[in-house]
Amino acid sequence: MKQFIPAAWRLNFKVAQRHWLDWSGGESQNFVQSQRLLDTEKRFFQPQIQITQPIFTTEYSDNKKHNLALAIAQIQDILISPNQIFSFWHLVGCPSQKRGYLAGRAIAKDQLTAEVGGGLCQLSGLIYFLILKAGIVPLERHPHSQDIYTEASRFAPLGSDATVVYGYKDLRFRNPFSFPFYFQFDLQSQAIQAEIYAPESFPQLRLEFKQAELAKGVQVQTIRYRLDESHYEVIDSTFYPKLLC
């Protein structure tokens, strides 16, 4: 039955369902809104954690950078106040052709393909990586269904990814601190840099993505250590099947 329902109808239903669940559960009233900091306000904030990742040249890399720039414009310098919930899609919105997004590489039904808005997962993955280092536990995060990279083409540790699919898969977290913070990005020709800015300092925790090779893929444990490294917590354990094609 599902295959006879147009994809646009299914998406509209999922988006409406999400909105209803967020409203009925009281989540929507705590979402981060598009409150952009003024330059005069930024002087109270200092850089805390920084991550830089390469952007490799591929058939879709120009489109990817175009898409990243559009999404970054919706997230950068947006204040995340204490107890507020950051939702990637609530801020970015639908990555449609009408809104200027281009085709980029994506995984659909466990296959590599090209879809409008493809490439945004590097941005969501960067944000996920940053909040893990800051000691935040995500409310919602989804790994990719396949590991599509070789070690030579990998731009981030396996296990640090966070795929986002509009209407279906989001990246969400709550600000657990007593102070606000915001993200800032620097999109370059062959790299992207992401930083957390805050008015107070907080420790940068060490992460380990522990891999175990299995017959049909790789199991990755995401481990976060305390400052003294005497204790650790397992944040996530994900199995990545080998790419089907």
PDB file of N, CA and C in Angstrom, residues 66-142:
ATOM      1  N   HIS A  66      26.944  24.556  -1.615  1.00  0.00           N
ATOM      2  CA  HIS A  66      25.804  25.467  -1.789  1.00  0.00           C
ATOM      3  C   HIS A  66      24.720  25.153  -0.759  1.00  0.00           C
ATOM      4  N   ASN A  67      24.388  23.870  -0.612  1.00  0.00           N
ATOM      5  CA  ASN A  67      23.366  23.457   0.353  1.00  0.00           C
ATOM      6  C   ASN A  67      23.796  23.756   1.784  1.00  0.00           C
ATOM      7  N   LEU A  68      25.069  23.496   2.083  1.00  0.00           N
ATOM      8  CA  LEU A  68      25.585  23.775   3.421  1.00  0.00           C
ATOM      9  C   LEU A  68      25.463  25.261   3.755  1.00  0.00           C
ATOM     10  N   ALA A  69      25.776  26.108   2.791  1.00  0.00           N
ATOM     11  CA  ALA A  69      25.702  27.556   3.023  1.00  0.00           C
ATOM     12  C   ALA A  69      24.272  27.994   3.343  1.00  0.00           C
ATOM     13  N   LEU A  70      23.297  27.426   2.636  1.00  0.00           N
ATOM     14  CA  LEU A  70      21.896  27.773   2.893  1.00  0.00           C
ATOM     15  C   LEU A  70      21.475  27.358   4.298  1.00  0.00           C
ATOM     16  N   ALA A  71      21.865  26.144   4.705  1.00  0.00           N
ATOM     17  CA  ALA A  71      21.482  25.643   6.029  1.00  0.00           C
ATOM     18  C   ALA A  71      22.219  26.382   7.146  1.00  0.00           C
ATOM     19  N   ILE A  72      23.506  26.649   6.930  1.00  0.00           N
ATOM     20  CA  ILE A  72      24.292  27.374   7.933  1.00  0.00           C
ATOM     21  C   ILE A  72      23.671  28.736   8.233  1.00  0.00           C
ATOM     22  N   ALA A  73      23.157  29.392   7.211  1.00  0.00           N
ATOM     23  CA  ALA A  73      22.545  30.714   7.386  1.00  0.00           C
ATOM     24  C   ALA A  73      21.356  30.683   8.344  1.00  0.00           C
ATOM     25  N   GLN A  74      20.731  29.512   8.498  1.00  0.00           N
ATOM     26  CA  GLN A  74      19.572  29.379   9.382  1.00  0.00           C
ATOM     27  C   GLN A  74      19.963  28.999  10.814  1.00  0.00           C
ATOM     28  N   ILE A  75      21.210  28.548  11.012  1.00  0.00           N
ATOM     29  CA  ILE A  75      21.651  28.047  12.321  1.00  0.00           C
ATOM     30  C   ILE A  75      22.675  28.967  12.974  1.00  0.00           C
ATOM     31  N   GLN A  76      23.544  29.552  12.168  1.00  0.00           N
ATOM     32  CA  GLN A  76      24.652  30.343  12.702  1.00  0.00           C
ATOM     33  C   GLN A  76      24.158  31.560  13.478  1.00  0.00           C
ATOM     34  N   ASP A  77      24.795  31.801  14.638  1.00  0.00           N
ATOM     35  CA  ASP A  77      24.523  32.968  15.487  1.00  0.00           C
ATOM     36  C   ASP A  77      23.134  32.950  16.111  1.00  0.00           C
ATOM     37  N   ILE A  78      22.462  31.799  16.082  1.00  0.00           N
ATOM     38  CA  ILE A  78      21.149  31.680  16.722  1.00  0.00           C
ATOM     39  C   ILE A  78      21.353  31.296  18.186  1.00  0.00           C
ATOM     40  N   LEU A  79      20.799  32.079  19.099  1.00  0.00           N
ATOM     41  CA  LEU A  79      20.989  31.864  20.531  1.00  0.00           C
ATOM     42  C   LEU A  79      20.231  30.621  21.002  1.00  0.00           C
ATOM     43  N   ILE A  80      20.938  29.751  21.734  1.00  0.00           N
ATOM     44  CA  ILE A  80      20.349  28.550  22.332  1.00  0.00           C
ATOM     45  C   ILE A  80      20.363  28.763  23.838  1.00  0.00           C
ATOM     46  N   SER A  81      19.233  29.152  24.390  1.00  0.00           N
ATOM     47  CA  SER A  81      19.136  29.504  25.807  1.00  0.00           C
ATOM     48  C   SER A  81      19.023  28.258  26.678  1.00  0.00           C
ATOM     49  N   PRO A  82      19.284  28.392  27.990  1.00  0.00           N
ATOM     50  CA  PRO A  82      19.167  27.240  28.890  1.00  0.00           C
ATOM     51  C   PRO A  82      17.805  26.565  28.794  1.00  0.00           C
ATOM     52  N   ASN A  83      17.842  25.247  28.726  1.00  0.00           N
ATOM     53  CA  ASN A  83      16.652  24.381  28.667  1.00  0.00           C
ATOM     54  C   ASN A  83      15.930  24.417  27.325  1.00  0.00           C
ATOM     55  N   GLN A  84      16.385  25.222  26.386  1.00  0.00           N
ATOM     56  CA  GLN A  84      15.770  25.218  25.060  1.00  0.00           C
ATOM     57  C   GLN A  84      16.207  23.985  24.267  1.00  0.00           C
ATOM     58  N   ILE A  85      15.343  23.563  23.346  1.00  0.00           N
ATOM     59  CA  ILE A  85      15.609  22.392  22.510  1.00  0.00           C
ATOM     60  C   ILE A  85      16.021  22.850  21.113  1.00  0.00           C
ATOM     61  N   PHE A  86      17.205  22.428  20.711  1.00  0.00           N
ATOM     62  CA  PHE A  86      17.670  22.667  19.344  1.00  0.00           C
ATOM     63  C   PHE A  86      17.123  21.564  18.451  1.00  0.00           C
ATOM     64  N   SER A  87      16.448  21.938  17.381  1.00  0.00           N
ATOM     65  CA  SER A  87      15.975  21.002  16.359  1.00  0.00           C
ATOM     66  C   SER A  87      16.544  21.453  15.023  1.00  0.00           C
ATOM     67  N   PHE A  88      17.313  20.600  14.385  1.00  0.00           N
ATOM     68  CA  PHE A  88      17.935  20.936  13.108  1.00  0.00           C
ATOM     69  C   PHE A  88      16.893  21.385  12.100  1.00  0.00           C
ATOM     70  N   TRP A  89      15.840  20.598  11.933  1.00  0.00           N
ATOM     71  CA  TRP A  89      14.856  20.908  10.896  1.00  0.00           C
ATOM     72  C   TRP A  89      13.931  22.054  11.283  1.00  0.00           C
ATOM     73  N   HIS A  90      13.713  22.265  12.575  1.00  0.00           N
ATOM     74  CA  HIS A  90      12.882  23.405  12.978  1.00  0.00           C
ATOM     75  C   HIS A  90      13.532  24.712  12.536  1.00  0.00           C
ATOM     76  N   LEU A  91      14.867  24.766  12.593  1.00  0.00           N
ATOM     77  CA  LEU A  91      15.578  25.973  12.176  1.00  0.00           C
ATOM     78  C   LEU A  91      15.823  26.017  10.671  1.00  0.00           C
ATOM     79  N   VAL A  92      16.263  24.899  10.101  1.00  0.00           N
ATOM     80  CA  VAL A  92      16.649  24.881   8.683  1.00  0.00           C
ATOM     81  C   VAL A  92      15.434  24.918   7.769  1.00  0.00           C
ATOM     82  N   GLY A  93      14.376  24.207   8.144  1.00  0.00           N
ATOM     83  CA  GLY A  93      13.198  24.140   7.289  1.00  0.00           C
ATOM     84  C   GLY A  93      13.366  23.133   6.166  1.00  0.00           C
ATOM     85  N   CYS A  94      12.375  23.027   5.318  1.00  0.00           N
ATOM     86  CA  CYS A  94      12.376  22.038   4.238  1.00  0.00           C
ATOM     87  C   CYS A  94      13.463  22.357   3.201  1.00  0.00           C
ATOM     88  N   PRO A  95      14.357  21.401   2.918  1.00  0.00           N
ATOM     89  CA  PRO A  95      15.422  21.640   1.935  1.00  0.00           C
ATOM     90  C   PRO A  95      14.938  21.387   0.511  1.00  0.00           C
ATOM     91  N   SER A  96      14.050  22.228   0.046  1.00  0.00           N
ATOM     92  CA  SER A  96      13.402  22.010  -1.249  1.00  0.00           C
ATOM     93  C   SER A  96      14.095  22.791  -2.365  1.00  0.00           C
ATOM     94  N   GLN A  97      13.808  22.373  -3.589  1.00  0.00           N
ATOM     95  CA  GLN A  97      14.324  23.081  -4.763  1.00  0.00           C
ATOM     96  C   GLN A  97      13.774  24.506  -4.799  1.00  0.00           C
ATOM     97  N   LYS A  98      12.548  24.669  -4.365  1.00  0.00           N
ATOM     98  CA  LYS A  98      11.916  25.989  -4.339  1.00  0.00           C
ATOM     99  C   LYS A  98      12.671  26.954  -3.436  1.00  0.00           C
ATOM    100  N   ARG A  99      13.298  26.421  -2.393  1.00  0.00           N
ATOM    101  CA  ARG A  99      14.047  27.253  -1.446  1.00  0.00           C
ATOM    102  C   ARG A  99      15.521  27.363  -1.826  1.00  0.00           C
ATOM    103  N   GLY A 100      15.865  26.848  -3.016  1.00  0.00           N
ATOM    104  CA  GLY A 100      17.215  27.042  -3.534  1.00  0.00           C
ATOM    105  C   GLY A 100      18.173  25.891  -3.362  1.00  0.00           C
ATOM    106  N   TYR A 101      17.717  24.779  -2.801  1.00  0.00           N
ATOM    107  CA  TYR A 101      18.609  23.639  -2.580  1.00  0.00           C
ATOM    108  C   TYR A 101      18.834  22.859  -3.873  1.00  0.00           C
ATOM    109  N   LEU A 102      20.026  22.282  -3.988  1.00  0.00           N
ATOM    110  CA  LEU A 102      20.428  21.531  -5.175  1.00  0.00           C
ATOM    111  C   LEU A 102      20.577  20.051  -4.847  1.00  0.00           C
ATOM    112  N   ALA A 103      20.723  19.236  -5.887  1.00  0.00           N
ATOM    113  CA  ALA A 103      20.895  17.795  -5.698  1.00  0.00           C
ATOM    114  C   ALA A 103      22.272  17.507  -5.115  1.00  0.00           C
ATOM    115  N   GLY A 104      22.310  16.620  -4.145  1.00  0.00           N
ATOM    116  CA  GLY A 104      23.564  16.205  -3.526  1.00  0.00           C
ATOM    117  C   GLY A 104      23.511  14.737  -3.180  1.00  0.00           C
ATOM    118  N   ARG A 105      24.655  14.192  -2.826  1.00  0.00           N
ATOM    119  CA  ARG A 105      24.730  12.760  -2.539  1.00  0.00           C
ATOM    120  C   ARG A 105      23.989  12.426  -1.248  1.00  0.00           C
ATOM    121  N   ALA A 106      23.255  11.319  -1.277  1.00  0.00           N
ATOM    122  CA  ALA A 106      22.479  10.886  -0.121  1.00  0.00           C
ATOM    123  C   ALA A 106      22.337   9.367  -0.167  1.00  0.00           C
ATOM    124  N   ILE A 107      21.857   8.804   0.945  1.00  0.00           N
ATOM    125  CA  ILE A 107      21.534   7.378   1.003  1.00  0.00           C
ATOM    126  C   ILE A 107      20.024   7.253   1.109  1.00  0.00           C
ATOM    127  N   ALA A 108      19.421   6.517   0.196  1.00  0.00           N
ATOM    128  CA  ALA A 108      17.983   6.264   0.222  1.00  0.00           C
ATOM    129  C   ALA A 108      17.749   4.781  -0.025  1.00  0.00           C
ATOM    130  N   LYS A 109      17.006   4.154   0.874  1.00  0.00           N
ATOM    131  CA  LYS A 109      16.727   2.716   0.783  1.00  0.00           C
ATOM    132  C   LYS A 109      18.028   1.916   0.672  1.00  0.00           C
ATOM    133  N   ASP A 110      19.009   2.315   1.487  1.00  0.00           N
ATOM    134  CA  ASP A 110      20.311   1.633   1.565  1.00  0.00           C
ATOM    135  C   ASP A 110      21.105   1.708   0.267  1.00  0.00           C
ATOM    136  N   GLN A 111      20.784   2.678  -0.580  1.00  0.00           N
ATOM    137  CA  GLN A 111      21.506   2.838  -1.840  1.00  0.00           C
ATOM    138  C   GLN A 111      22.009   4.278  -1.954  1.00  0.00           C
ATOM    139  N   LEU A 112      23.197   4.442  -2.552  1.00  0.00           N
ATOM    140  CA  LEU A 112      23.693   5.784  -2.838  1.00  0.00           C
ATOM    141  C   LEU A 112      22.881   6.399  -3.967  1.00  0.00           C
ATOM    142  N   THR A 113      22.478   7.648  -3.787  1.00  0.00           N
ATOM    143  CA  THR A 113      21.666   8.315  -4.792  1.00  0.00           C
ATOM    144  C   THR A 113      21.915   9.820  -4.702  1.00  0.00           C
ATOM    145  N   ALA A 114      21.231  10.584  -5.530  1.00  0.00           N
ATOM    146  CA  ALA A 114      21.302  12.047  -5.469  1.00  0.00           C
ATOM    147  C   ALA A 114      19.911  12.576  -5.151  1.00  0.00           C
ATOM    148  N   GLU A 115      19.832  13.437  -4.146  1.00  0.00           N
ATOM    149  CA  GLU A 115      18.559  14.017  -3.749  1.00  0.00           C
ATOM    150  C   GLU A 115      18.730  15.507  -3.483  1.00  0.00           C
ATOM    151  N   VAL A 116      17.675  16.269  -3.719  1.00  0.00           N
ATOM    152  CA  VAL A 116      17.706  17.702  -3.431  1.00  0.00           C
ATOM    153  C   VAL A 116      17.955  17.899  -1.933  1.00  0.00           C
ATOM    154  N   GLY A 117      18.940  18.717  -1.616  1.00  0.00           N
ATOM    155  CA  GLY A 117      19.290  18.941  -0.213  1.00  0.00           C
ATOM    156  C   GLY A 117      20.356  18.002   0.305  1.00  0.00           C
ATOM    157  N   GLY A 118      20.877  17.132  -0.560  1.00  0.00           N
ATOM    158  CA  GLY A 118      21.909  16.183  -0.143  1.00  0.00           C
ATOM    159  C   GLY A 118      23.172  16.890   0.325  1.00  0.00           C
ATOM    160  N   GLY A 119      23.853  16.283   1.274  1.00  0.00           N
ATOM    161  CA  GLY A 119      25.101  16.840   1.790  1.00  0.00           C
ATOM    162  C   GLY A 119      24.971  17.529   3.131  1.00  0.00           C
ATOM    163  N   LEU A 120      23.736  17.749   3.600  1.00  0.00           N
ATOM    164  CA  LEU A 120      23.539  18.450   4.864  1.00  0.00           C
ATOM    165  C   LEU A 120      23.951  17.621   6.069  1.00  0.00           C
ATOM    166  N   CYS A 121      24.134  16.322   5.870  1.00  0.00           N
ATOM    167  CA  CYS A 121      24.505  15.457   6.993  1.00  0.00           C
ATOM    168  C   CYS A 121      25.892  15.788   7.542  1.00  0.00           C
ATOM    169  N   GLN A 122      26.752  16.410   6.732  1.00  0.00           N
ATOM    170  CA  GLN A 122      28.045  16.818   7.290  1.00  0.00           C
ATOM    171  C   GLN A 122      27.842  17.926   8.321  1.00  0.00           C
ATOM    172  N   LEU A 123      26.883  18.799   8.087  1.00  0.00           N
ATOM    173  CA  LEU A 123      26.583  19.868   9.038  1.00  0.00           C
ATOM    174  C   LEU A 123      25.961  19.312  10.315  1.00  0.00           C
ATOM    175  N   SER A 124      24.966  18.442  10.177  1.00  0.00           N
ATOM    176  CA  SER A 124      24.339  17.857  11.366  1.00  0.00           C
ATOM    177  C   SER A 124      25.334  16.993  12.136  1.00  0.00           C
ATOM    178  N   GLY A 125      26.217  16.295  11.406  1.00  0.00           N
ATOM    179  CA  GLY A 125      27.240  15.493  12.061  1.00  0.00           C
ATOM    180  C   GLY A 125      28.230  16.346  12.835  1.00  0.00           C
ATOM    181  N   LEU A 126      28.613  17.487  12.280  1.00  0.00           N
ATOM    182  CA  LEU A 126      29.503  18.418  12.978  1.00  0.00           C
ATOM    183  C   LEU A 126      28.876  18.907  14.281  1.00  0.00           C
ATOM    184  N   ILE A 127      27.603  19.247  14.224  1.00  0.00           N
ATOM    185  CA  ILE A 127      26.902  19.719  15.419  1.00  0.00           C
ATOM    186  C   ILE A 127      26.844  18.609  16.463  1.00  0.00           C
ATOM    187  N   TYR A 128      26.543  17.386  16.023  1.00  0.00           N
ATOM    188  CA  TYR A 128      26.506  16.240  16.935  1.00  0.00           C
ATOM    189  C   TYR A 128      27.868  16.029  17.593  1.00  0.00           C
ATOM    190  N   PHE A 129      28.931  16.086  16.810  1.00  0.00           N
ATOM    191  CA  PHE A 129      30.295  15.920  17.305  1.00  0.00           C
ATOM    192  C   PHE A 129      30.609  16.992  18.360  1.00  0.00           C
ATOM    193  N   LEU A 130      30.236  18.240  18.078  1.00  0.00           N
ATOM    194  CA  LEU A 130      30.489  19.341  19.004  1.00  0.00           C
ATOM    195  C   LEU A 130      29.766  19.154  20.335  1.00  0.00           C
ATOM    196  N   ILE A 131      28.491  18.790  20.280  1.00  0.00           N
ATOM    197  CA  ILE A 131      27.743  18.677  21.537  1.00  0.00           C
ATOM    198  C   ILE A 131      28.222  17.487  22.364  1.00  0.00           C
ATOM    199  N   LEU A 132      28.691  16.427  21.704  1.00  0.00           N
ATOM    200  CA  LEU A 132      29.264  15.310  22.455  1.00  0.00           C
ATOM    201  C   LEU A 132      30.496  15.769  23.223  1.00  0.00           C
ATOM    202  N   LYS A 133      31.360  16.543  22.578  1.00  0.00           N
ATOM    203  CA  LYS A 133      32.554  17.061  23.242  1.00  0.00           C
ATOM    204  C   LYS A 133      32.193  17.996  24.391  1.00  0.00           C
ATOM    205  N   ALA A 134      31.052  18.667  24.280  1.00  0.00           N
ATOM    206  CA  ALA A 134      30.616  19.601  25.318  1.00  0.00           C
ATOM    207  C   ALA A 134      29.906  18.910  26.475  1.00  0.00           C
ATOM    208  N   GLY A 135      29.692  17.610  26.376  1.00  0.00           N
ATOM    209  CA  GLY A 135      29.046  16.875  27.453  1.00  0.00           C
ATOM    210  C   GLY A 135      27.545  16.775  27.339  1.00  0.00           C
ATOM    211  N   ILE A 136      27.001  17.149  26.188  1.00  0.00           N
ATOM    212  CA  ILE A 136      25.555  17.105  25.970  1.00  0.00           C
ATOM    213  C   ILE A 136      25.155  15.754  25.392  1.00  0.00           C
ATOM    214  N   VAL A 137      24.020  15.240  25.847  1.00  0.00           N
ATOM    215  CA  VAL A 137      23.463  14.001  25.302  1.00  0.00           C
ATOM    216  C   VAL A 137      22.296  14.370  24.380  1.00  0.00           C
ATOM    217  N   PRO A 138      22.300  13.919  23.136  1.00  0.00           N
ATOM    218  CA  PRO A 138      21.214  14.297  22.211  1.00  0.00           C
ATOM    219  C   PRO A 138      19.876  13.688  22.610  1.00  0.00           C
ATOM    220  N   LEU A 139      18.812  14.406  22.317  1.00  0.00           N
ATOM    221  CA  LEU A 139      17.463  13.867  22.488  1.00  0.00           C
ATOM    222  C   LEU A 139      17.091  12.969  21.315  1.00  0.00           C
ATOM    223  N   GLU A 140      17.619  13.310  20.141  1.00  0.00           N
ATOM    224  CA  GLU A 140      17.369  12.515  18.932  1.00  0.00           C
ATOM    225  C   GLU A 140      18.578  12.607  18.016  1.00  0.00           C
ATOM    226  N   ARG A 141      19.049  11.457  17.612  1.00  0.00           N
ATOM    227  CA  ARG A 141      20.154  11.385  16.648  1.00  0.00           C
ATOM    228  C   ARG A 141      20.052  10.060  15.921  1.00  0.00           C
ATOM    229  N   HIS A 142      20.283  10.075  14.623  1.00  0.00           N
ATOM    230  CA  HIS A 142      20.209   8.869  13.806  1.00  0.00           C
ATOM    231  C   HIS A 142      21.528   8.652  13.071  1.00  0.00           C
TER     232      HIS A 142
END
